[in-house]
CSV table of C-alpha atoms and ligand atoms in Angstrom, one decimal:
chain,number,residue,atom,x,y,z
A,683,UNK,CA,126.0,89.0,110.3
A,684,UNK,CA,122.3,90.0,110.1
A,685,UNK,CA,119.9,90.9,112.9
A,686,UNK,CA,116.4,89.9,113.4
A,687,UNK,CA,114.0,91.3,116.2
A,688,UNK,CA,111.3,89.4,117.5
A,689,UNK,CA,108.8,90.4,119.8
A,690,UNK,CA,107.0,88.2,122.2
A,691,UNK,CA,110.4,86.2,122.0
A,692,UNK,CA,110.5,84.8,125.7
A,693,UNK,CA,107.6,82.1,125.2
A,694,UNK,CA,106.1,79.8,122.6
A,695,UNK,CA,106.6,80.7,119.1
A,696,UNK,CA,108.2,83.8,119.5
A,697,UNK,CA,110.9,81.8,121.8
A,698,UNK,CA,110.8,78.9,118.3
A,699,UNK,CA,112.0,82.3,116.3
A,700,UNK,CA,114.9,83.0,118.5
A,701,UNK,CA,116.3,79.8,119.0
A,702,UNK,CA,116.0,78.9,115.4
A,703,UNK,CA,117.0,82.6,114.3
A,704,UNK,CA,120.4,82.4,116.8
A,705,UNK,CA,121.1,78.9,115.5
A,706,UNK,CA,121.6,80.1,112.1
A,707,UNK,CA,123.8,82.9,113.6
A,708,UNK,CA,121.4,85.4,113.3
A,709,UNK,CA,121.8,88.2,116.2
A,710,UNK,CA,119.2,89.0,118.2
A,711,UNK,CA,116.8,91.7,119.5
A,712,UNK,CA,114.5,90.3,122.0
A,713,UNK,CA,111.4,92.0,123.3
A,714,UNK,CA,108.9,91.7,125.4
A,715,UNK,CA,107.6,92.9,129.1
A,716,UNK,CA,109.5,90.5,131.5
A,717,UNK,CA,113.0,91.8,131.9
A,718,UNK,CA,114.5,89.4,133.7
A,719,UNK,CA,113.1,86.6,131.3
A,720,UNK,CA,114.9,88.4,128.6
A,721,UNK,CA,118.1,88.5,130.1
A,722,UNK,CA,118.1,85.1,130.7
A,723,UNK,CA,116.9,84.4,127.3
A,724,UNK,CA,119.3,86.5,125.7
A,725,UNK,CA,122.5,84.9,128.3
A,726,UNK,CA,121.5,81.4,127.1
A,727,UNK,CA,121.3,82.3,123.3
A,728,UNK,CA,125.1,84.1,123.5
A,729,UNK,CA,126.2,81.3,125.3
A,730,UNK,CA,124.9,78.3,123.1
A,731,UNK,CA,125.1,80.0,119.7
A,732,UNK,CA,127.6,82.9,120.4
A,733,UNK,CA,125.4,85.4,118.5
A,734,UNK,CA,124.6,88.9,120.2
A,735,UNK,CA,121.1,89.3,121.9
A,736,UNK,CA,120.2,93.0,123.0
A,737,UNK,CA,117.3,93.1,124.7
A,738,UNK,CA,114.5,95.7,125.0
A,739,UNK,CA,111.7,95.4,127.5
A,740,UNK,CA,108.5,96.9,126.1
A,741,UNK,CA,104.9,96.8,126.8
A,742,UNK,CA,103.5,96.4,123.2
A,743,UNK,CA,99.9,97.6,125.3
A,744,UNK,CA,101.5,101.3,125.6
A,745,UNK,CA,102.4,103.9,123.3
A,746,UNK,CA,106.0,104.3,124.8
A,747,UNK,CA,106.4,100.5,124.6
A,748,UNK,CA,105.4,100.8,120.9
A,749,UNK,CA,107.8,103.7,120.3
A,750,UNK,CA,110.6,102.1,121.7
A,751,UNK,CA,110.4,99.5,119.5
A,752,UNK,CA,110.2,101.5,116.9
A,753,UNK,CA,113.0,103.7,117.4
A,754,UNK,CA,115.5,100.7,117.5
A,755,UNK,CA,113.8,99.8,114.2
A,756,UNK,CA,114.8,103.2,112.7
A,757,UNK,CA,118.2,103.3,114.1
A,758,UNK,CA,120.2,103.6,110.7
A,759,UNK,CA,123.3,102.7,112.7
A,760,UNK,CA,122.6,99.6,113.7
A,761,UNK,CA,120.1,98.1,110.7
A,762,UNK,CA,117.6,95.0,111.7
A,763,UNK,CA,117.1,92.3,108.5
A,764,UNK,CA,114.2,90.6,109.7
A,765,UNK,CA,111.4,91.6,112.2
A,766,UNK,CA,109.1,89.5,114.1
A,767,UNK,CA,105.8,90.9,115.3
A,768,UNK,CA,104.7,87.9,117.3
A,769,UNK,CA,104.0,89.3,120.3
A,770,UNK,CA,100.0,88.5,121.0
A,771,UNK,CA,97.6,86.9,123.6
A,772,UNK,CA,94.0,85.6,123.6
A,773,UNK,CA,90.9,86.5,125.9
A,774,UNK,CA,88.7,84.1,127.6
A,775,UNK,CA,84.4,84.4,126.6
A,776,UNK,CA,82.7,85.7,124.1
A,777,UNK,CA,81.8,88.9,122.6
A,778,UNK,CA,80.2,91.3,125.8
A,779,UNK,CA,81.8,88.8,128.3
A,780,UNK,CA,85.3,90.4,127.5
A,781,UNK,CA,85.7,94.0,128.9
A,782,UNK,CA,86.6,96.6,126.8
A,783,UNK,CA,89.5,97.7,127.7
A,784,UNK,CA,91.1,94.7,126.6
A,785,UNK,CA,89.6,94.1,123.6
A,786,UNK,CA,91.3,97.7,123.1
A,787,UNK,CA,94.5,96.4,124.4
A,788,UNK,CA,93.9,93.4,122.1
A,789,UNK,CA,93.3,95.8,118.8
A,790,UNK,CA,96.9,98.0,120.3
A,791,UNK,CA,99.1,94.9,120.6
A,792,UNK,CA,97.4,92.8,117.2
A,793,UNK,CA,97.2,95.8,115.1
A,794,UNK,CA,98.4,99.1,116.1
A,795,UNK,CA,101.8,97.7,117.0
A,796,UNK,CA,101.8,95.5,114.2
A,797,UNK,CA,101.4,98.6,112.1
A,798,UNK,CA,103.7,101.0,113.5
A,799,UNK,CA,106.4,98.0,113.8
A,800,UNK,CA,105.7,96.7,110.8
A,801,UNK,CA,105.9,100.3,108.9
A,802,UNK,CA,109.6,101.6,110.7
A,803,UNK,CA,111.2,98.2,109.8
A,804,UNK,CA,110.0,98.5,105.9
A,805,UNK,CA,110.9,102.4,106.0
A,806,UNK,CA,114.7,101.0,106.8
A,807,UNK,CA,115.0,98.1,104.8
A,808,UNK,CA,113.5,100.0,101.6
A,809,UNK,CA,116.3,102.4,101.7
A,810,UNK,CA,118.8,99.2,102.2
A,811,UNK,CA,117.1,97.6,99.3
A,812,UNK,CA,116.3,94.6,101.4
A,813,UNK,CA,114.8,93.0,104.6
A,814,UNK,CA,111.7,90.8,106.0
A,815,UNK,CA,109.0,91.2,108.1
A,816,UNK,CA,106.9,88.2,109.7
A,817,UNK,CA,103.7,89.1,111.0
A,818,UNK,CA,102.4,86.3,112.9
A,819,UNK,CA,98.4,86.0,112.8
A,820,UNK,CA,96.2,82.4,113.1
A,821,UNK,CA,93.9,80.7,111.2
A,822,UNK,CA,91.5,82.2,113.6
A,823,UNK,CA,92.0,85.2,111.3
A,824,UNK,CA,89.7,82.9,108.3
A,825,UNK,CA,86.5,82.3,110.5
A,826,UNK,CA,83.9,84.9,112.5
A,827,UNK,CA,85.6,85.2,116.0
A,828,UNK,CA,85.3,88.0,117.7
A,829,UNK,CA,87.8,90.9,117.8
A,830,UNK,CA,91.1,87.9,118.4
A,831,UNK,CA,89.4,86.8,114.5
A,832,UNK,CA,89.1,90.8,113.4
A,833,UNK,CA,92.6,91.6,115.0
A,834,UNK,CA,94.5,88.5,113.0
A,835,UNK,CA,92.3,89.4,109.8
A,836,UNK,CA,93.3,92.9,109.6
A,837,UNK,CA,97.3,91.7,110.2
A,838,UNK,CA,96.6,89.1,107.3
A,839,UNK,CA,95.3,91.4,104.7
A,840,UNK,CA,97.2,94.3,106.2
A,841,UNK,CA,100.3,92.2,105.5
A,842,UNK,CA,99.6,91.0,102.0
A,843,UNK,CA,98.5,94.7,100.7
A,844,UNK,CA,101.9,95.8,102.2
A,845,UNK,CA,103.5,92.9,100.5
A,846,UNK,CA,102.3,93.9,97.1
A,847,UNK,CA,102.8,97.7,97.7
A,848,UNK,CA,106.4,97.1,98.2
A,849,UNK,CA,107.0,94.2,96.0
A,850,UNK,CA,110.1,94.7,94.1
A,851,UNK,CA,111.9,97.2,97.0
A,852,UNK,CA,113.9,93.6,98.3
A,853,UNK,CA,111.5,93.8,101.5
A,854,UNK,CA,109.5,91.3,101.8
A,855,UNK,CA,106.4,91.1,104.0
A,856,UNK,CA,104.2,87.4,105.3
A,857,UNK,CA,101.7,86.6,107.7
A,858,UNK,CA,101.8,83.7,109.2
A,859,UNK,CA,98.7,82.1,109.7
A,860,UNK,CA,99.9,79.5,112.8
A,861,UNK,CA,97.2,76.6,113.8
A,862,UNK,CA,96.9,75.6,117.6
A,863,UNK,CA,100.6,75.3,119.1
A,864,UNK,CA,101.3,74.6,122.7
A,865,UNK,CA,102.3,77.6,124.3
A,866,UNK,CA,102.0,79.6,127.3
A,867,UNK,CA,99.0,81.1,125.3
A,868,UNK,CA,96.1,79.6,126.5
A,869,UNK,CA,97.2,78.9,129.9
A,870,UNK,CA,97.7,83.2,130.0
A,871,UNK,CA,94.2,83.3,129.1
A,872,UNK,CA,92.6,81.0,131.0
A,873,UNK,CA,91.3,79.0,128.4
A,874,UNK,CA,91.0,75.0,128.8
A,875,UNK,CA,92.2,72.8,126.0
A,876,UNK,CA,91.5,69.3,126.7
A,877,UNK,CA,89.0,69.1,124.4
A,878,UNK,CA,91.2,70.4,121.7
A,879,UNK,CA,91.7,67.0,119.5
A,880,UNK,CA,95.8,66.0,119.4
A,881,UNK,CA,96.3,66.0,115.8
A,882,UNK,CA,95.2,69.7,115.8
A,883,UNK,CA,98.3,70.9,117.8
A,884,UNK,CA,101.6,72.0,115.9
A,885,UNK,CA,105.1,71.7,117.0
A,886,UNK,CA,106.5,75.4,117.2
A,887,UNK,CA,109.9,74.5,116.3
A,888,UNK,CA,108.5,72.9,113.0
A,889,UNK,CA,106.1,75.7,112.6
A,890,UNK,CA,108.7,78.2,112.3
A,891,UNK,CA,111.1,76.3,110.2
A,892,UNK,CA,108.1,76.0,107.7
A,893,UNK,CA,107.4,79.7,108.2
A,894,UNK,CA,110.9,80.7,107.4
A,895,UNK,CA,111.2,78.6,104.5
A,896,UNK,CA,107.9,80.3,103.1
A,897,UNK,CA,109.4,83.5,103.5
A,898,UNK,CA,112.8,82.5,101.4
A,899,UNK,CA,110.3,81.4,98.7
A,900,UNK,CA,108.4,85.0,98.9
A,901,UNK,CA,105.4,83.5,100.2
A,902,UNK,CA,103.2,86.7,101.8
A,903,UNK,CA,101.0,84.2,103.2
A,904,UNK,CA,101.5,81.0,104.8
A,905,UNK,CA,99.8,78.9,106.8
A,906,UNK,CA,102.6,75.9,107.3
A,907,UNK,CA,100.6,72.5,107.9
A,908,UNK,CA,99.2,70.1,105.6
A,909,UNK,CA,96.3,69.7,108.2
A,910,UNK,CA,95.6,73.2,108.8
A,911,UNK,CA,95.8,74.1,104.7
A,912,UNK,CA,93.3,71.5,103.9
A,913,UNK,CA,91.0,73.2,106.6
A,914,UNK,CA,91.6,76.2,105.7
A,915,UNK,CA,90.6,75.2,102.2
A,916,UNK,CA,87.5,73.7,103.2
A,917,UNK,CA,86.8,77.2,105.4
A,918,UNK,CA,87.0,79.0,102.1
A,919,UNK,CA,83.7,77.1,100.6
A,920,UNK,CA,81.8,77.0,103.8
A,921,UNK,CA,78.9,78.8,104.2
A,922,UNK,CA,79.5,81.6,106.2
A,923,UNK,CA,76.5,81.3,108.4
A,924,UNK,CA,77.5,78.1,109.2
A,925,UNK,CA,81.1,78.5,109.7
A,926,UNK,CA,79.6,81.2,112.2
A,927,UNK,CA,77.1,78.8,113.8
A,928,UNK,CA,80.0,76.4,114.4
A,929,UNK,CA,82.8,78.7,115.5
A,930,UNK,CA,80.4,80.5,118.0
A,931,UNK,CA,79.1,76.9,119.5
A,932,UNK,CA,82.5,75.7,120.1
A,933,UNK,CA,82.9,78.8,122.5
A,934,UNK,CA,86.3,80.5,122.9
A,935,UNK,CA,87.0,78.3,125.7
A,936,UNK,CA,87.9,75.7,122.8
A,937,UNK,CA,88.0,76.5,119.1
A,938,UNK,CA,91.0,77.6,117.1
A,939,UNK,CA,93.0,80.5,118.5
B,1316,NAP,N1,99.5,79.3,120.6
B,1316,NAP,C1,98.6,79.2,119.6
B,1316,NAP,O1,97.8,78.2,119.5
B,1316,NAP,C2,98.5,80.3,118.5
B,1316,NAP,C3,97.8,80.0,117.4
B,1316,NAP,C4,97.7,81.0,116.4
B,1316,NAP,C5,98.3,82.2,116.5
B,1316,NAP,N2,99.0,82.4,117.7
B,1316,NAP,C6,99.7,83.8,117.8
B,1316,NAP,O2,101.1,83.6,118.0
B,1316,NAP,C7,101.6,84.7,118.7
B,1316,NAP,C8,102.5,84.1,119.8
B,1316,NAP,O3,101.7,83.4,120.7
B,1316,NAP,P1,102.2,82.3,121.7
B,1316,NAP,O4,101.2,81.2,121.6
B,1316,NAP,O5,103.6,82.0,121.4
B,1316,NAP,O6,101.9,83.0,123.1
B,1316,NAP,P2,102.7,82.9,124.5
B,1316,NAP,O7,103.4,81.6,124.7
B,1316,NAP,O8,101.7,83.3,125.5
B,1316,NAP,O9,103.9,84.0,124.3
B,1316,NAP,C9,103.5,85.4,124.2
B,1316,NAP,C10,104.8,86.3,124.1
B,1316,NAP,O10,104.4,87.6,123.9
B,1316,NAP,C11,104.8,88.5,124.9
B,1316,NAP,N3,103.8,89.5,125.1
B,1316,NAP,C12,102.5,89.4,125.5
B,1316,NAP,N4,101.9,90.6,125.6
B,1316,NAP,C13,102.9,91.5,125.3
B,1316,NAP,C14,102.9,92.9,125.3
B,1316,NAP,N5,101.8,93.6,125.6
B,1316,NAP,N6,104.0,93.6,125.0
B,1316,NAP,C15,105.2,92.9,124.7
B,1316,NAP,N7,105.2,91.5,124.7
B,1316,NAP,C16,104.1,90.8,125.0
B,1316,NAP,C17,105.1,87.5,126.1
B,1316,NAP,O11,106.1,88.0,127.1
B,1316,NAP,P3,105.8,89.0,128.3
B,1316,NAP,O12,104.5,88.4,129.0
B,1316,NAP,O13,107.0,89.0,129.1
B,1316,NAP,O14,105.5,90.3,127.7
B,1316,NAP,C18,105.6,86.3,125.4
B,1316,NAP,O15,106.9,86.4,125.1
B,1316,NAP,C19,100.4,85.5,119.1
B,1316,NAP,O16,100.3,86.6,118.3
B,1316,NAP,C20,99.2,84.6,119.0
B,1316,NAP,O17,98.1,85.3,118.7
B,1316,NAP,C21,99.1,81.5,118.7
């Protein structure tokens, strides 16, 4: 039986992982802040799919939290297959409305995390000759949008340098590059979406079946929608002072997270 750790399981996509992860009989470690969400999470998973869920609280915003992680990444004795780094959040405004010290958060939890996660799980699986790693970014990571844009740019071609670096060590490495998806995500953030058009939003459940299948097929980048590829395809010819123009006019109150 193989073992996947996702962080940021509890809601959204990170809880689309689990579910799907412990349906395929997958065991589980489960992180995020909200203990007793993660027990309950993890009681309901057992019960339904009879896998194992451990759980690990950890504040992905801290240097402990990140360690914590990291050390049940390393632990030789009890090996993880597949991680997760989902674990992310938005900020309300614009650039000099946010406050700095979470736009610093924003750059521990989207990058430095990412890194340090992302780097014990490969150290592992390289000596085991095999293993995965998801990092989940946005298409927000393709346009000029402030640091959330930067953060999920840097965990897209971080990932895909990785990828390549280690291509052939049976680890594989893929961002995923997730459209708008209902989630706790925006409520958390205080952002409205009812101007968000409906065929923009993505089913999570769909989004990670897609996402996994990408990864079986060595994919180091995927971006699972028809919808969202042919945007993203149109992004890539777009002036860039226009794609700027747009992006900043819709506000992020709005445009793509
Ligand atoms: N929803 C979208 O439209 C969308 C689009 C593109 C990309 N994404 C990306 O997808 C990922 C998941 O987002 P989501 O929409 O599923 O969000 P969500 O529904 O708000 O869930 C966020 C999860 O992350 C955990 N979390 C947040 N901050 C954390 C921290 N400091 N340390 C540890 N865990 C933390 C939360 O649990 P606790 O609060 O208990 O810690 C929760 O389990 C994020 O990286 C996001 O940027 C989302």
């Amino acid at each position: 039986m193989t073992t996947a750790l996702i962080t940021g399981s509890t809601a959204g996509i990170g809880a689309a992982f689990a579910r799907r992860l412990a349906a395929d009989g997958h065991n589980l470690v489960l992180v995020a802040r909200d203990t007793k969400r993660l027990q309950d999470q993890a009681t309901e998973l057992h019960d339904r799919h009879g896998i194992e869920a451990e759980v690990l609280t950890a504040d992905l915003a801290t240097d402990p939290g990140i360690e914590a992680v990291a050390d049940r990444l390393s632990d030789r004795r009890s090996p993880v297959d597949l991680l997760v780094n989902n674990a992310g959040f938005g900020s309300k405004g614009r650039y000099l409305d946010v406050s700095m010290a979470d736009e610093l958060k924003m750059l521990k939890v989207h990058c430095e995390a990412v890194l340090r996660l992302t780097s014990a799980a490969s150290e592992a699986m390289r000596e085991r000759g095999r293993g995965g790693v998801v990092n989940v970014a946005s298409v927000g990571a393709f346009v000029p949008r402030g640091t959330y844009g930067a953060s999920k740019a840097w965990v897209v071609q971080f990932t895909q340098g990785a990828a390549k670096d280690l291509a052939g060590s049976g680890v594989r490495l893929m961002a995923l590059c997730p459209g708008f998806v209902r989630t706790e995500f925006h409520q958390r953030a205080g952002m409205g979406t009812d101007n968000i058009p409906g065929w923009m939003w993505l089913d999570a459940d769909k989004l990670v079946a897609a996402a996994l299948g990408d990864l079986a097929h060595g994919k180091t980048l995927s971006i699972p929608d028809p919808r969202y590829k042919a945007l993203m395809a149109l992004v890539k010819v777009a002036p860039r002072g226009l794609l700027g123009e747009v992006t900043s006019r819709t506000g992020r109150k709005y445009g793509p997270q």
